Amino acid sequence: MRQRYFSGIQPTGELHIGNYLGAIKSWIGLQDTYEGIFGIVDYHAITEPYKPSAMSKRVIDAALDYLAAGLNPNKSIIMIQSLVPEHTEMAWLLNCITPVSWVERVPTYKEKAKQLKIGVNMGLLSYPVLMAADIMLYKSTIVPVGEDQAPHLELTREIVRAFNGRFGDTFPEPQTYLGSGARIMSLTEPTRKMSKSLGPQSYIALSDPPYVIRAKLSKAVTDIGPTGGEISPGTKNLFQLMSIFSSAETYGHFKKLYDEETIRYSEMKEKLADDIISVLGPIRDRRQELSLKPDYVRDLLIEGSHKAREIARETFLEAKDKMGLIYFYGE
Ligand code: AQP
């Protein structure tokens, strides 16, 4: 029997190559060895300001990206978080065993608390607890994520230990699974990670057409002034992308030119654009085909959410029972 795990992406904007290399590519690679439950985590997405009218399209767009990138619905479950109410119910159980100091020290929370001018809401503070609930409901043994999520997973393990210690062995401690592109940087601000929220020029979306990919890469920052002999963050990022999307020969060629200080970044960017386009082209074509079948995608999401709920329900009732919250059997 395949071991099971949950992983997900927030529908906060267009999915980009950071999401693809940090998470989706690992999900696809693990499909035969693990049973993956892939959430479109809309409850996470409402912890920051958002447009209600845009949410439904974003959820469908995320599903199109998952499927077009290669998730196989015969091997994996694709679901919408808010269609499985056990996620928020479980989060409440976990909220009650998680000290506030644990969530306050999470780096992404601290960063967002500084950025958000309107102040943070309770949802943002307990975001990692909801994430722990997502993961624990499926008794996940691993979670493939980008590097930015590693502190959240450390917290999940602490919550697992707290639960097991207090109520008896129930959950495995999930291990962090980092893929080859665990931290892709923004094209415009290469000291920050590529993010949906940094704006479309900062990322390459999975659905970007070739001319947009070329235009974005041609403007990618390579030089940010003196770096004390170190490779600049933007150039390092382009080399990382080249090591993933291009052949070893191409990478070696441009690395040699860089070492000899004869590199022309415009040429490197053009070649990188060609190689990214040849990987993303088939994903874009499949996405276009799938977008013509909205009923198929909707049915698949509903069915996936039902399947996920069956598993989640069982674990949730087990957790409730351990916590002394089942009063009438068969309720
Ligand atoms: N730049 C990145 N490099 C590698 N992995 C990344 N991930 C995100 N950005 C990068 C991974 O993608 C998965 C889903 O991320 P998410 O949407 O749930 O949250 P996020 O990390 O906050 O993604 P964004 O794009 O930065 O969204 P916004 O701007 O809305 O906050 C995770 O596994 C993540 O590690």
PDB file of N, CA and C in Angstrom, residues 269-305:
ATOM      1  N   LYS A 269      19.984  34.699 -21.235  1.00  0.00           N
ATOM      2  CA  LYS A 269      18.540  34.796 -20.980  1.00  0.00           C
ATOM      3  C   LYS A 269      17.728  34.239 -22.148  1.00  0.00           C
ATOM      4  N   GLU A 270      18.219  34.493 -23.366  1.00  0.00           N
ATOM      5  CA  GLU A 270      17.493  33.968 -24.538  1.00  0.00           C
ATOM      6  C   GLU A 270      17.483  32.442 -24.542  1.00  0.00           C
ATOM      7  N   LYS A 271      18.659  31.869 -24.233  1.00  0.00           N
ATOM      8  CA  LYS A 271      18.757  30.395 -24.222  1.00  0.00           C
ATOM      9  C   LYS A 271      17.899  29.821 -23.090  1.00  0.00           C
ATOM     10  N   LEU A 272      17.953  30.484 -21.932  1.00  0.00           N
ATOM     11  CA  LEU A 272      17.144  30.007 -20.802  1.00  0.00           C
ATOM     12  C   LEU A 272      15.663  30.091 -21.158  1.00  0.00           C
ATOM     13  N   ALA A 273      15.272  31.188 -21.818  1.00  0.00           N
ATOM     14  CA  ALA A 273      13.863  31.334 -22.220  1.00  0.00           C
ATOM     15  C   ALA A 273      13.467  30.178 -23.147  1.00  0.00           C
ATOM     16  N   ASP A 274      14.337  29.850 -24.127  1.00  0.00           N
ATOM     17  CA  ASP A 274      14.033  28.730 -25.048  1.00  0.00           C
ATOM     18  C   ASP A 274      13.781  27.454 -24.246  1.00  0.00           C
ATOM     19  N   ASP A 275      14.659  27.197 -23.270  1.00  0.00           N
ATOM     20  CA  ASP A 275      14.574  25.932 -22.530  1.00  0.00           C
ATOM     21  C   ASP A 275      13.362  25.901 -21.593  1.00  0.00           C
ATOM     22  N   ILE A 276      13.047  27.033 -20.990  1.00  0.00           N
ATOM     23  CA  ILE A 276      11.851  27.069 -20.131  1.00  0.00           C
ATOM     24  C   ILE A 276      10.607  26.891 -21.004  1.00  0.00           C
ATOM     25  N   ILE A 277      10.592  27.559 -22.147  1.00  0.00           N
ATOM     26  CA  ILE A 277       9.429  27.457 -23.051  1.00  0.00           C
ATOM     27  C   ILE A 277       9.235  26.006 -23.499  1.00  0.00           C
ATOM     28  N   SER A 278      10.341  25.293 -23.751  1.00  0.00           N
ATOM     29  CA  SER A 278      10.134  23.915 -24.221  1.00  0.00           C
ATOM     30  C   SER A 278       9.616  23.002 -23.108  1.00  0.00           C
ATOM     31  N   VAL A 279       9.865  23.329 -21.850  1.00  0.00           N
ATOM     32  CA  VAL A 279       9.283  22.534 -20.751  1.00  0.00           C
ATOM     33  C   VAL A 279       7.835  22.973 -20.482  1.00  0.00           C
ATOM     34  N   LEU A 280       7.604  24.288 -20.475  1.00  0.00           N
ATOM     35  CA  LEU A 280       6.255  24.770 -20.123  1.00  0.00           C
ATOM     36  C   LEU A 280       5.265  24.682 -21.303  1.00  0.00           C
ATOM     37  N   GLY A 281       5.789  24.613 -22.536  1.00  0.00           N
ATOM     38  CA  GLY A 281       4.907  24.578 -23.724  1.00  0.00           C
ATOM     39  C   GLY A 281       3.859  23.470 -23.638  1.00  0.00           C
ATOM     40  N   PRO A 282       4.287  22.208 -23.422  1.00  0.00           N
ATOM     41  CA  PRO A 282       3.295  21.120 -23.348  1.00  0.00           C
ATOM     42  C   PRO A 282       2.316  21.299 -22.184  1.00  0.00           C
ATOM     43  N   ILE A 283       2.775  21.886 -21.075  1.00  0.00           N
ATOM     44  CA  ILE A 283       1.883  22.128 -19.921  1.00  0.00           C
ATOM     45  C   ILE A 283       0.824  23.141 -20.338  1.00  0.00           C
ATOM     46  N   ARG A 284       1.268  24.168 -21.066  1.00  0.00           N
ATOM     47  CA  ARG A 284       0.324  25.208 -21.506  1.00  0.00           C
ATOM     48  C   ARG A 284      -0.702  24.634 -22.492  1.00  0.00           C
ATOM     49  N   ASP A 285      -0.219  23.759 -23.378  1.00  0.00           N
ATOM     50  CA  ASP A 285      -1.151  23.158 -24.369  1.00  0.00           C
ATOM     51  C   ASP A 285      -2.202  22.310 -23.651  1.00  0.00           C
ATOM     52  N   ARG A 286      -1.737  21.492 -22.679  1.00  0.00           N
ATOM     53  CA  ARG A 286      -2.695  20.638 -21.953  1.00  0.00           C
ATOM     54  C   ARG A 286      -3.689  21.500 -21.170  1.00  0.00           C
ATOM     55  N   ARG A 287      -3.175  22.593 -20.643  1.00  0.00           N
ATOM     56  CA  ARG A 287      -4.029  23.492 -19.863  1.00  0.00           C
ATOM     57  C   ARG A 287      -5.141  24.054 -20.752  1.00  0.00           C
ATOM     58  N   GLN A 288      -4.728  24.422 -21.993  1.00  0.00           N
ATOM     59  CA  GLN A 288      -5.735  24.981 -22.907  1.00  0.00           C
ATOM     60  C   GLN A 288      -6.814  23.950 -23.234  1.00  0.00           C
ATOM     61  N   GLU A 289      -6.361  22.696 -23.460  1.00  0.00           N
ATOM     62  CA  GLU A 289      -7.341  21.623 -23.756  1.00  0.00           C
ATOM     63  C   GLU A 289      -8.293  21.438 -22.583  1.00  0.00           C
ATOM     64  N   LEU A 290      -7.713  21.388 -21.363  1.00  0.00           N
ATOM     65  CA  LEU A 290      -8.542  21.156 -20.168  1.00  0.00           C
ATOM     66  C   LEU A 290      -9.506  22.309 -19.904  1.00  0.00           C
ATOM     67  N   SER A 291      -9.087  23.515 -20.267  1.00  0.00           N
ATOM     68  CA  SER A 291      -9.966  24.657 -19.988  1.00  0.00           C
ATOM     69  C   SER A 291     -11.233  24.600 -20.839  1.00  0.00           C
ATOM     70  N   LEU A 292     -11.208  23.750 -21.880  1.00  0.00           N
ATOM     71  CA  LEU A 292     -12.417  23.582 -22.702  1.00  0.00           C
ATOM     72  C   LEU A 292     -13.362  22.544 -22.094  1.00  0.00           C
ATOM     73  N   LYS A 293     -12.922  21.921 -20.986  1.00  0.00           N
ATOM     74  CA  LYS A 293     -13.775  20.889 -20.363  1.00  0.00           C
ATOM     75  C   LYS A 293     -14.074  21.271 -18.906  1.00  0.00           C
ATOM     76  N   PRO A 294     -14.791  22.383 -18.693  1.00  0.00           N
ATOM     77  CA  PRO A 294     -15.018  22.836 -17.313  1.00  0.00           C
ATOM     78  C   PRO A 294     -15.794  21.827 -16.469  1.00  0.00           C
ATOM     79  N   ASP A 295     -16.707  21.067 -17.099  1.00  0.00           N
ATOM     80  CA  ASP A 295     -17.499  20.100 -16.314  1.00  0.00           C
ATOM     81  C   ASP A 295     -16.608  18.988 -15.784  1.00  0.00           C
ATOM     82  N   TYR A 296     -15.669  18.551 -16.625  1.00  0.00           N
ATOM     83  CA  TYR A 296     -14.750  17.490 -16.228  1.00  0.00           C
ATOM     84  C   TYR A 296     -13.939  17.948 -15.012  1.00  0.00           C
ATOM     85  N   VAL A 297     -13.436  19.168 -15.067  1.00  0.00           N
ATOM     86  CA  VAL A 297     -12.597  19.680 -13.979  1.00  0.00           C
ATOM     87  C   VAL A 297     -13.443  19.855 -12.712  1.00  0.00           C
ATOM     88  N   ARG A 298     -14.646  20.397 -12.860  1.00  0.00           N
ATOM     89  CA  ARG A 298     -15.518  20.592 -11.689  1.00  0.00           C
ATOM     90  C   ARG A 298     -15.846  19.245 -11.033  1.00  0.00           C
ATOM     91  N   ASP A 299     -16.245  18.252 -11.858  1.00  0.00           N
ATOM     92  CA  ASP A 299     -16.619  16.942 -11.307  1.00  0.00           C
ATOM     93  C   ASP A 299     -15.435  16.292 -10.582  1.00  0.00           C
ATOM     94  N   LEU A 300     -14.272  16.463 -11.202  1.00  0.00           N
ATOM     95  CA  LEU A 300     -13.071  15.875 -10.602  1.00  0.00           C
ATOM     96  C   LEU A 300     -12.760  16.493  -9.234  1.00  0.00           C
ATOM     97  N   LEU A 301     -12.981  17.799  -9.122  1.00  0.00           N
ATOM     98  CA  LEU A 301     -12.726  18.473  -7.837  1.00  0.00           C
ATOM     99  C   LEU A 301     -13.748  18.053  -6.783  1.00  0.00           C
ATOM    100  N   ILE A 302     -14.992  17.897  -7.222  1.00  0.00           N
ATOM    101  CA  ILE A 302     -16.030  17.496  -6.259  1.00  0.00           C
ATOM    102  C   ILE A 302     -15.762  16.064  -5.803  1.00  0.00           C
ATOM    103  N   GLU A 303     -15.467  15.199  -6.762  1.00  0.00           N
ATOM    104  CA  GLU A 303     -15.213  13.788  -6.418  1.00  0.00           C
ATOM    105  C   GLU A 303     -13.969  13.671  -5.538  1.00  0.00           C
ATOM    106  N   GLY A 304     -12.917  14.422  -5.888  1.00  0.00           N
ATOM    107  CA  GLY A 304     -11.676  14.394  -5.099  1.00  0.00           C
ATOM    108  C   GLY A 304     -11.938  14.867  -3.672  1.00  0.00           C
ATOM    109  N   SER A 305     -12.753  15.899  -3.534  1.00  0.00           N
ATOM    110  CA  SER A 305     -13.039  16.432  -2.199  1.00  0.00           C
ATOM    111  C   SER A 305     -13.839  15.418  -1.380  1.00  0.00           C
TER     112      SER A 305
END
